[in-house]
Every structure is written in structure tokens, then in C-alpha cells.
Coordinates of N, CA and C in Angstrom, one line a residue:
M89 N 175.0 18.8 -8.5 CA 175.5 18.2 -7.2 C 175.0 16.5 -6.9
L90 N 173.8 16.0 -7.4 CA 173.5 14.8 -7.4 C 174.9 14.0 -8.4
R91 N 175.4 14.6 -9.0 CA 176.1 14.0 -9.9 C 177.5 13.6 -9.4
K92 N 178.1 14.7 -8.1 CA 179.1 15.0 -7.2 C 179.3 13.7 -6.2
Q93 N 177.9 13.6 -5.9 CA 177.6 12.9 -4.5 C 178.5 11.2 -4.6
P94 N 178.0 10.5 -5.5 CA 179.1 9.1 -5.4 C 180.7 9.0 -5.5
N95 N 180.9 10.1 -6.2 CA 182.5 10.0 -5.7 C 182.6 10.6 -4.7
L96 N 182.2 11.5 -4.0 CA 182.5 11.9 -2.8 C 182.2 10.9 -1.5
S97 N 180.9 10.2 -1.8 CA 181.0 8.9 -0.6 C 181.7 8.1 -1.2
A98 N 182.3 7.7 -2.4 CA 183.9 6.9 -2.3 C 185.0 7.1 -1.8
K99 N 185.1 8.8 -1.8 CA 185.9 9.2 -1.6 C 186.5 8.9 0.0
L100 N 185.3 9.0 0.9 CA 184.7 9.4 2.4 C 184.6 7.7 2.7
A101 N 184.2 6.7 2.1 CA 184.3 5.5 2.4 C 185.6 5.0 2.1
A102 N 186.7 5.0 1.3 CA 188.4 5.1 1.2 C 188.8 5.3 2.3
Q103 N 188.6 6.7 2.8 CA 189.5 7.7 3.8 C 188.8 6.3 5.0
C104 N 187.6 6.3 5.4 CA 187.4 5.2 6.3 C 188.2 4.0 6.4
K105 N 187.7 3.2 5.2 CA 189.0 1.8 5.1 C 190.2 2.2 5.6
R106 N 190.8 3.2 4.9 CA 192.3 3.3 5.4 C 192.6 3.6 7.0
L107 N 191.7 4.7 7.5 CA 191.7 4.6 9.1 C 191.7 3.6 9.8
I108 N 190.8 2.4 9.2 CA 190.0 1.5 10.2 C 191.5 0.2 9.8
F109 N 192.1 0.0 8.8 CA 193.1 -0.3 8.6 C 194.5 0.4 9.4
Q110 N 194.5 1.8 9.3 CA 195.7 2.1 10.0 C 195.1 1.8 11.9
F111 N 194.1 1.7 12.0 CA 193.8 1.1 13.9 C 194.0 -0.4 13.8
Y112 N 193.6 -1.0 12.9 CA 193.6 -2.5 13.1 C 195.3 -2.5 13.3
D113 N 196.1 -1.9 12.4 CA 197.7 -2.5 12.4 C 198.3 -1.7 13.7
S114 N 198.0 -0.6 14.1 CA 198.7 -0.1 15.4 C 198.2 -1.1 16.3
W115 N 196.8 -1.8 16.7 CA 196.3 -2.6 17.7 C 196.9 -4.0 17.3
Q116 N 197.7 -4.7 15.8 CA 198.4 -5.7 15.9 C 199.4 -5.4 16.6
A117 N 200.4 -4.2 15.9 CA 201.8 -4.0 16.2 C 201.7 -4.0 18.2
K118 N 200.7 -3.1 18.3 CA 200.9 -3.0 19.9 C 200.2 -3.2 21.0
K119 N 199.5 -4.1 20.3 CA 198.4 -4.6 21.4 C 197.6 -3.6 22.0
E120 N 196.9 -2.8 21.2 CA 196.3 -1.6 22.2 C 194.8 -1.9 21.7
N121 N 194.5 -1.1 22.6 CA 192.7 -1.1 22.2 C 192.6 -0.2 21.2
P122 N 191.8 -0.9 19.9 CA 191.7 0.5 19.1 C 190.6 1.3 19.5
L123 N 189.9 1.7 20.6 CA 189.0 2.6 21.0 C 190.1 3.6 21.8
Q124 N 190.9 3.3 22.0 CA 191.9 4.0 23.0 C 193.0 4.9 21.8
V125 N 193.3 3.9 21.0 CA 194.0 4.5 19.5 C 193.2 5.9 19.3
L126 N 192.2 5.0 18.8 CA 191.2 6.5 18.0 C 190.7 7.7 19.2
F127 N 190.5 7.4 20.5 CA 190.8 8.6 21.5 C 192.2 9.2 21.5
T128 N 193.3 8.8 21.5 CA 194.5 9.6 21.4 C 194.6 10.4 20.2
R129 N 194.0 9.9 19.3 CA 194.1 10.3 17.6 C 193.6 11.5 17.6
L130 N 192.1 11.5 18.1 CA 191.3 12.8 18.0 C 191.5 13.5 19.5
H131 N 192.1 13.7 20.4 CA 192.7 14.7 21.6 C 193.8 14.9 21.3

């Protein structure tokens, strides 16, 4: 279980980075508030 943790956290970090870049890109494109984008994606 401990051996699988680093791989899992690396996957999570990559996913978070991808999401952040997605939010940043959409914010740059539409000049939207990233929090607003996050809110609409969650709901």
C-alpha cells in the first residue's frame, strides 16, 4: 500500500495541474473569473 502511494499522488498532481491549466486557458480566452468557471464545472 505504501508503495502505491507515490504513484497515486503523482497521478493526482498531474490531474490537478491539468485542471489548473484548463481553468487558466478558459480564463485567458473569455476573461472569466476562474472561480466562476470552477463553480459552473462543479454544479
